[in-house]
Short mmCIF file of C-alpha atoms and ligand atoms in Angstrom, two decimals:
data_model
loop_
_atom_site.label_atom_id
_atom_site.label_comp_id
_atom_site.label_asym_id
_atom_site.label_seq_id
_atom_site.Cartn_x
_atom_site.Cartn_y
_atom_site.Cartn_z
CA MET A 1 -10.58 4.12 23.52
CA GLN A 2 -9.80 6.72 20.88
CA ALA A 3 -10.13 6.45 17.12
CA ILE A 4 -9.22 8.65 14.14
CA VAL A 5 -12.48 9.42 12.38
CA CYS A 6 -13.00 11.23 9.08
CA HIS A 7 -16.35 13.06 9.11
CA ALA A 8 -15.96 15.01 5.87
CA PRO A 9 -13.15 16.46 3.74
CA LYS A 10 -10.66 18.23 6.05
CA ASP A 11 -12.73 17.22 9.08
CA LEU A 12 -10.63 14.62 10.87
CA ARG A 13 -11.19 14.03 14.57
CA VAL A 14 -9.50 11.98 17.25
CA GLU A 15 -12.51 11.01 19.30
CA PRO A 16 -13.69 8.36 21.76
CA GLU A 17 -15.22 5.23 20.31
CA ALA A 18 -18.02 3.90 22.46
CA HIS A 19 -18.37 0.53 20.74
CA VAL A 20 -16.03 -2.10 22.18
CA PRO A 21 -16.74 -5.39 20.43
CA ALA A 22 -16.91 -8.68 22.34
CA LEU A 23 -14.20 -11.25 21.72
CA ALA A 24 -15.31 -14.51 20.04
CA ALA A 25 -13.44 -17.79 19.65
CA GLY A 26 -11.02 -17.51 16.74
CA GLN A 27 -10.43 -13.84 17.44
CA LEU A 28 -7.80 -11.69 19.12
CA ARG A 29 -8.09 -8.40 20.92
CA VAL A 30 -5.10 -6.25 19.99
CA ARG A 31 -3.59 -2.96 21.07
CA VAL A 32 -2.81 -1.04 17.88
CA ALA A 33 0.83 0.06 17.88
CA ARG A 34 1.74 1.81 14.60
CA GLY A 35 -0.36 2.91 11.64
CA GLY A 36 0.87 4.00 8.21
CA ILE A 37 -1.08 6.75 6.44
CA CYS A 38 -1.96 5.48 2.97
CA GLY A 39 -2.88 7.35 -0.21
CA SER A 40 -6.49 6.20 0.17
CA ASP A 41 -6.67 7.58 3.75
CA LEU A 42 -5.38 10.87 2.36
CA HIS A 43 -8.02 10.89 -0.39
CA TYR A 44 -10.77 10.54 2.24
CA TYR A 45 -9.21 13.31 4.31
CA GLN A 46 -8.53 15.71 1.44
CA HIS A 47 -11.49 15.07 -0.88
CA GLY A 48 -13.93 12.80 0.98
CA GLY A 49 -13.10 9.90 -1.34
CA PHE A 50 -11.87 9.10 -4.85
CA GLY A 51 -13.68 8.38 -8.12
CA ALA A 52 -17.16 7.09 -7.33
CA VAL A 53 -16.15 6.10 -3.78
CA ARG A 54 -17.48 8.78 -1.39
CA LEU A 55 -17.78 9.11 2.37
CA LYS A 56 -21.49 8.91 3.25
CA GLU A 57 -21.02 8.57 7.01
CA PRO A 58 -18.16 9.15 9.48
CA MET A 59 -15.50 6.49 9.04
CA VAL A 60 -12.50 5.42 11.09
CA LEU A 61 -9.54 5.58 8.68
CA GLY A 62 -6.55 3.29 8.41
CA HIS A 63 -5.57 -0.16 7.23
CA GLU A 64 -1.76 -0.33 7.58
CA ILE A 65 -1.17 -1.40 11.17
CA SER A 66 0.97 -3.36 13.57
CA ALA A 67 -0.25 -4.32 17.02
CA VAL A 68 0.40 -6.22 20.24
CA ILE A 69 -1.94 -9.03 21.29
CA GLU A 70 -3.89 -8.16 24.45
CA GLU A 71 -6.37 -11.01 24.73
CA VAL A 72 -6.79 -14.36 23.00
CA GLY A 73 -10.29 -15.64 22.21
CA ASP A 74 -9.32 -19.27 22.36
CA PRO A 75 -5.89 -20.65 23.34
CA GLN A 76 -5.96 -23.26 20.54
CA GLN A 77 -5.12 -20.59 17.95
CA GLY A 78 -1.41 -20.64 18.68
CA PHE A 79 -1.22 -16.97 19.65
CA SER A 80 -0.32 -15.56 23.04
CA VAL A 81 -0.73 -12.29 24.89
CA GLY A 82 2.13 -9.86 24.28
CA GLN A 83 3.01 -11.11 20.79
CA ARG A 84 3.87 -8.36 18.32
CA ILE A 85 2.04 -8.73 15.02
CA SER A 86 1.27 -7.15 11.70
CA VAL A 87 -2.46 -7.11 10.94
CA SER A 88 -3.75 -7.85 7.44
CA PRO A 89 -6.65 -5.53 6.61
CA SER A 90 -7.86 -7.94 3.91
CA ARG A 91 -10.98 -9.78 5.10
CA PRO A 92 -12.51 -11.76 2.21
CA CYS A 93 -15.59 -13.88 2.97
CA GLY A 94 -14.17 -17.19 1.77
CA GLY A 95 -17.55 -18.20 0.35
CA CYS A 96 -18.24 -16.16 -2.78
CA LYS A 97 -17.40 -17.25 -6.31
CA PHE A 98 -14.20 -15.19 -6.55
CA CYS A 99 -12.97 -16.47 -3.19
CA HIS A 100 -13.58 -20.00 -4.52
CA GLN A 101 -11.75 -19.15 -7.74
CA GLY A 102 -8.62 -18.16 -5.82
CA MET A 103 -9.14 -14.41 -6.21
CA PRO A 104 -9.91 -13.32 -2.65
CA ASN A 105 -8.87 -9.74 -3.47
CA HIS A 106 -11.99 -9.64 -5.66
CA CYS A 107 -14.26 -11.02 -2.92
CA LEU A 108 -17.83 -9.82 -3.40
CA ASN A 109 -18.18 -9.35 0.36
CA MET A 110 -14.73 -7.93 1.12
CA ARG A 111 -14.48 -6.07 4.43
CA PHE A 112 -11.20 -4.23 3.85
CA TYR A 113 -10.49 -1.81 6.72
CA GLY A 114 -11.26 1.85 6.19
CA SER A 115 -13.15 1.53 2.92
CA ALA A 116 -16.14 3.60 1.82
CA MET A 117 -16.76 1.33 -1.17
CA PRO A 118 -19.63 -0.49 0.55
CA PHE A 119 -22.32 1.16 2.64
CA PRO A 120 -22.40 1.02 5.64
CA HIS A 121 -18.68 1.73 5.29
CA ILE A 122 -16.08 -0.71 6.59
CA GLN A 123 -14.61 1.04 9.60
CA GLY A 124 -10.83 1.28 9.72
CA ALA A 125 -8.05 0.32 12.10
CA PHE A 126 -6.69 3.67 13.34
CA ARG A 127 -8.00 3.05 16.86
CA GLU A 128 -6.36 2.08 20.10
CA THR A 129 -8.06 -1.31 20.44
CA LEU A 130 -9.22 -3.65 17.73
CA VAL A 131 -10.73 -7.13 17.59
CA ILE A 132 -9.36 -9.15 14.66
CA ASP A 133 -9.69 -12.66 13.30
CA ALA A 134 -6.67 -14.80 14.16
CA SER A 135 -6.13 -15.34 10.42
CA GLN A 136 -5.33 -11.63 10.06
CA ALA A 137 -2.43 -11.82 12.55
CA HIS A 138 1.15 -12.35 11.32
CA VAL A 139 3.80 -12.54 14.02
CA LEU A 140 6.77 -10.17 13.76
CA ALA A 141 10.30 -11.43 14.40
CA PRO A 142 12.00 -10.04 17.55
CA THR A 143 14.22 -7.99 15.19
CA THR A 144 11.35 -6.45 13.18
CA THR A 145 10.12 -3.11 14.49
CA LEU A 146 6.44 -2.25 14.91
CA ALA A 147 6.93 0.56 12.38
CA GLU A 148 8.26 -1.92 9.82
CA GLY A 149 5.33 -4.19 10.65
CA ALA A 150 2.93 -1.39 9.72
CA LEU A 151 4.47 -1.34 6.24
CA ALA A 152 3.63 -4.97 5.44
CA GLU A 153 0.40 -3.79 3.80
CA PRO A 154 1.85 -1.41 1.19
CA LEU A 155 4.67 -3.91 0.65
CA SER A 156 2.01 -6.53 -0.15
CA VAL A 157 0.54 -4.22 -2.79
CA GLY A 158 3.89 -4.24 -4.61
CA LEU A 159 4.26 -8.01 -4.27
CA HIS A 160 0.84 -8.52 -5.82
CA ALA A 161 1.73 -6.12 -8.64
CA ILE A 162 4.78 -8.30 -9.39
CA GLN A 163 2.53 -11.36 -9.42
CA ARG A 164 0.35 -9.59 -11.98
CA ALA A 165 3.44 -8.93 -14.13
CA GLY A 166 4.17 -12.67 -14.01
CA GLY A 167 7.70 -12.48 -12.62
CA VAL A 168 10.55 -10.01 -13.06
CA PHE A 169 13.70 -12.14 -12.67
CA GLY A 170 16.31 -10.92 -15.17
CA LYS A 171 13.93 -8.31 -16.59
CA ARG A 172 14.45 -4.64 -17.41
CA VAL A 173 11.90 -2.74 -15.38
CA LEU A 174 10.61 0.84 -15.33
CA VAL A 175 8.79 2.24 -12.29
CA THR A 176 7.04 5.59 -12.70
CA GLY A 177 5.97 7.20 -9.44
CA CYS A 178 8.17 6.80 -6.36
CA GLY A 179 5.76 7.39 -3.51
CA PRO A 180 5.64 4.75 -0.76
CA ILE A 181 4.03 2.14 -3.06
CA GLY A 182 6.49 2.75 -5.91
CA ASN A 183 9.46 2.67 -3.58
CA LEU A 184 8.37 -0.46 -1.72
CA LEU A 185 7.76 -2.04 -5.12
CA ILE A 186 11.34 -1.16 -6.10
CA GLY A 187 12.59 -2.97 -2.97
CA SER A 188 10.55 -6.02 -3.97
CA LEU A 189 11.77 -5.88 -7.59
CA LYS A 190 15.35 -5.85 -6.35
CA ALA A 191 14.67 -8.85 -4.09
CA ALA A 192 12.88 -10.63 -6.96
CA GLY A 193 15.96 -10.42 -9.17
CA ALA A 194 15.11 -7.69 -11.69
CA LEU A 195 18.12 -7.01 -13.91
CA GLN A 196 17.63 -3.25 -14.20
CA ILE A 197 15.29 -0.99 -12.23
CA VAL A 198 14.80 2.49 -13.65
CA ALA A 199 12.76 4.87 -11.48
CA ALA A 200 11.10 8.12 -12.56
CA ASP A 201 9.40 10.78 -10.46
CA LEU A 202 9.05 14.56 -10.22
CA SER A 203 10.72 14.85 -6.79
CA ASP A 204 14.42 14.48 -5.99
CA SER A 205 13.78 13.28 -2.45
CA ALA A 206 11.51 10.50 -3.76
CA LEU A 207 14.27 9.44 -6.15
CA VAL A 208 16.89 9.45 -3.39
CA CYS A 209 14.62 7.00 -1.57
CA ALA A 210 14.28 4.97 -4.80
CA ARG A 211 18.08 4.63 -4.97
CA ARG A 212 18.18 3.44 -1.37
CA MET A 213 15.46 0.89 -2.14
CA GLY A 214 17.45 -0.52 -5.06
CA ALA A 215 16.79 1.52 -8.23
CA SER A 216 19.76 1.29 -10.60
CA GLU A 217 18.96 4.55 -12.42
CA THR A 218 16.69 7.46 -11.50
CA HIS A 219 15.23 10.28 -13.59
CA ASN A 220 13.60 13.49 -12.39
CA LEU A 221 11.04 14.23 -15.12
CA LYS A 222 10.36 17.68 -13.72
CA ASN A 223 13.95 18.78 -14.34
CA GLU A 224 14.37 16.67 -17.46
CA PRO A 225 10.98 15.96 -19.10
CA GLN A 226 12.58 14.06 -22.02
CA ALA A 227 14.71 11.79 -19.82
CA LEU A 228 12.85 8.64 -20.84
CA ALA A 229 13.29 9.29 -24.59
CA ARG A 230 16.56 7.31 -24.53
CA TYR A 231 14.54 4.17 -23.79
CA THR A 232 12.26 4.51 -26.83
CA VAL A 233 14.79 3.51 -29.52
CA GLU A 234 14.18 0.31 -31.48
CA LYS A 235 10.57 0.03 -30.32
CA GLY A 236 11.38 0.35 -26.62
CA HIS A 237 13.68 -0.98 -23.93
CA PHE A 238 11.71 -2.27 -20.93
CA ASP A 239 10.25 -5.73 -20.49
CA VAL A 240 7.95 -4.56 -17.71
CA MET A 241 6.66 -1.20 -16.57
CA PHE A 242 4.89 -0.44 -13.28
CA GLU A 243 2.92 2.82 -13.35
CA ALA A 244 2.60 3.90 -9.72
CA SER A 245 1.99 7.64 -10.05
CA GLY A 246 -1.56 7.71 -11.39
CA SER A 247 -0.39 10.21 -14.00
CA ALA A 248 -1.72 9.88 -17.55
CA GLN A 249 1.50 11.36 -18.91
CA ALA A 250 3.59 8.75 -17.11
CA LEU A 251 1.47 5.97 -18.61
CA ARG A 252 1.71 7.46 -22.11
CA ASP A 253 5.49 7.94 -21.83
CA GLY A 254 5.86 4.42 -20.50
CA LEU A 255 4.06 2.88 -23.47
CA THR A 256 6.73 4.37 -25.77
CA CYS A 257 9.52 2.87 -23.60
CA VAL A 258 8.16 -0.68 -23.33
CA ARG A 259 9.38 -3.20 -25.92
CA PRO A 260 7.01 -5.24 -28.11
CA ARG A 261 5.02 -7.76 -26.03
CA GLY A 262 6.11 -5.92 -22.88
CA ILE A 263 3.86 -5.78 -19.86
CA VAL A 264 2.49 -2.60 -18.31
CA VAL A 265 1.03 -2.94 -14.82
CA THR A 266 -1.01 0.05 -13.62
CA VAL A 267 -0.72 0.36 -9.83
CA GLY A 268 -1.75 4.01 -9.47
CA LEU A 269 -5.36 5.11 -9.62
CA GLY A 270 -5.59 7.74 -12.33
CA GLY A 271 -9.26 8.28 -13.09
CA ASP A 272 -10.16 8.57 -16.78
CA VAL A 273 -7.11 8.91 -19.03
CA SER A 274 -6.56 8.75 -22.77
CA ILE A 275 -3.76 6.51 -24.02
CA PRO A 276 -2.22 5.94 -27.49
CA LEU A 277 -4.04 2.70 -28.25
CA ASN A 278 -2.06 2.38 -31.48
CA LEU A 279 1.03 1.68 -29.34
CA VAL A 280 -0.78 -0.93 -27.25
CA VAL A 281 -2.02 -2.64 -30.43
CA GLY A 282 1.07 -2.14 -32.62
CA LYS A 283 3.54 -3.35 -29.99
CA GLU A 284 1.19 -6.03 -28.60
CA ILE A 285 1.57 -4.56 -25.13
CA ASP A 286 -0.16 -6.28 -22.21
CA LEU A 287 -1.91 -3.66 -20.11
CA ARG A 288 -2.75 -5.09 -16.68
CA GLY A 289 -4.39 -3.72 -13.56
CA THR A 290 -3.47 -4.74 -10.05
CA PHE A 291 -5.67 -4.37 -6.98
CA ARG A 292 -4.79 -4.94 -3.35
CA PHE A 293 -3.43 -8.44 -2.41
CA HIS A 294 -4.28 -11.33 -0.16
CA PRO A 295 -1.78 -14.20 0.22
CA GLU A 296 1.05 -11.71 -0.40
CA PHE A 297 0.56 -10.26 3.10
CA ALA A 298 2.10 -13.32 4.80
CA GLN A 299 4.91 -13.21 2.26
CA ALA A 300 5.53 -9.52 3.02
CA VAL A 301 5.82 -10.16 6.76
CA ASP A 302 8.18 -13.07 6.09
CA LEU A 303 10.38 -10.86 3.88
CA LEU A 304 10.46 -8.21 6.63
CA ASN A 305 11.26 -10.78 9.31
CA ARG A 306 14.11 -12.27 7.27
CA LYS A 307 15.44 -8.76 6.44
CA VAL A 308 15.23 -9.50 2.72
CA ILE A 309 13.69 -6.08 2.10
CA ASP A 310 14.60 -3.07 4.23
CA VAL A 311 11.57 -0.76 4.26
CA THR A 312 13.02 1.82 6.67
CA PRO A 313 14.11 4.31 3.93
CA VAL A 314 10.41 4.76 3.12
CA ILE A 315 9.44 5.86 6.66
CA SER A 316 9.91 9.64 6.68
CA HIS A 317 8.00 10.79 9.78
CA THR A 318 6.36 9.47 12.95
CA PHE A 319 3.62 11.34 14.86
CA PRO A 320 1.67 10.55 18.04
CA PHE A 321 -1.79 9.47 16.89
CA ASN A 322 -3.53 12.35 18.70
CA GLU A 323 -1.70 14.69 16.31
CA ALA A 324 -3.43 12.99 13.40
CA VAL A 325 -4.43 16.23 11.67
CA GLN A 326 -0.82 17.47 11.52
CA ALA A 327 0.29 14.01 10.40
CA PHE A 328 -2.28 13.94 7.57
CA GLU A 329 -1.37 17.47 6.49
CA LEU A 330 2.28 16.51 6.29
CA ALA A 331 1.53 13.22 4.51
CA GLY A 332 -0.20 15.26 1.82
CA ASP A 333 2.96 17.27 1.17
CA LYS A 334 4.80 15.06 -1.30
CA GLN A 335 7.88 17.31 -1.28
CA GLN A 336 8.47 16.58 2.40
CA ALA A 337 6.85 13.30 3.27
CA MET A 338 7.18 9.71 2.13
CA LYS A 339 5.40 7.34 4.54
CA VAL A 340 4.04 9.05 7.66
CA VAL A 341 3.53 6.63 10.56
CA LEU A 342 1.20 7.20 13.53
CA ASP A 343 2.36 6.02 16.93
CA PHE A 344 -0.51 4.76 19.12
CA GLY A 345 1.62 4.84 22.26
CA VAL A 346 3.19 1.38 22.28
CA LYS A 347 6.95 1.22 22.79
CA ASP A 348 8.90 -0.14 19.82
CA LEU A 349 12.17 -2.14 19.91
ZN1 ZN B 1 -2.39 1.11 2.02
ZN1 ZN B 2 -15.65 -13.77 -0.97
#
């Protein structure tokens, strides 16, 4: 079986994986079908990590996957061979204090696929065969494609961000940054009943996608840097802002556009940035982080299965997995690519 392994920055190899794990009760052996390349995978490929998180050993990348069940560890689990599933990469321990406090995304022993946060690193899911816990498997409807199933993970990130905002029904919302996460978030905001969704980015193609996902207004801040100024009158317009670009400027601009007691959720990872704290204090703005997800994964698959959110506008390219290097290069080109999906050789609908 082959896997996509990152050895160092710009050293990505499709190579055989000798270790084939045994199948225990409560587990499933799956054939990986589609894999979405995520921003974090790209960071490992381009820079060997992000912030303090660094590759210290070769690591299989990937955490956004769909699959087909090949073998069932114990028939009591309710799964059967041939079922098409989306696989949650979130593997909290269930026993630590944060798991007990209902915050499994903060699990102290989290084994999230393709993460160099702990050492030894948690190996990822871009491989032909994978053994998963049955609890990670979420069955796809006969009408949901394997490619859509691979997008349940980034969709979950947006759903959790909305949870952090505390609901968006009837709210005026600003989204800065329309990469895959920002655009899937826009689809979720639309489904969650946001009154107005204003999207901002530096790329026209990203904003075209934002429109298709449900943005009511879009602004290209490269062509029109002052476009958001109209929302700053009378102490600001938006009830909620989601910052999904990781840009310090976007966060600063957003703070001027959010009304008093508005909520700013930072989805993008931006490193160390300086912000006008006087605005946060003076307007009593709630600044909130959001990190991964856990229960939202099942919700994401359900929304896909019921066709509540159409994620297909976000999928820009599909590559055979053995062309991973080309796929990663393209995924890094934000002018051309939105979500790049790897095809592991399983036929879709
Ligand atoms: Zn992801
Ligand atoms: Zn835990």
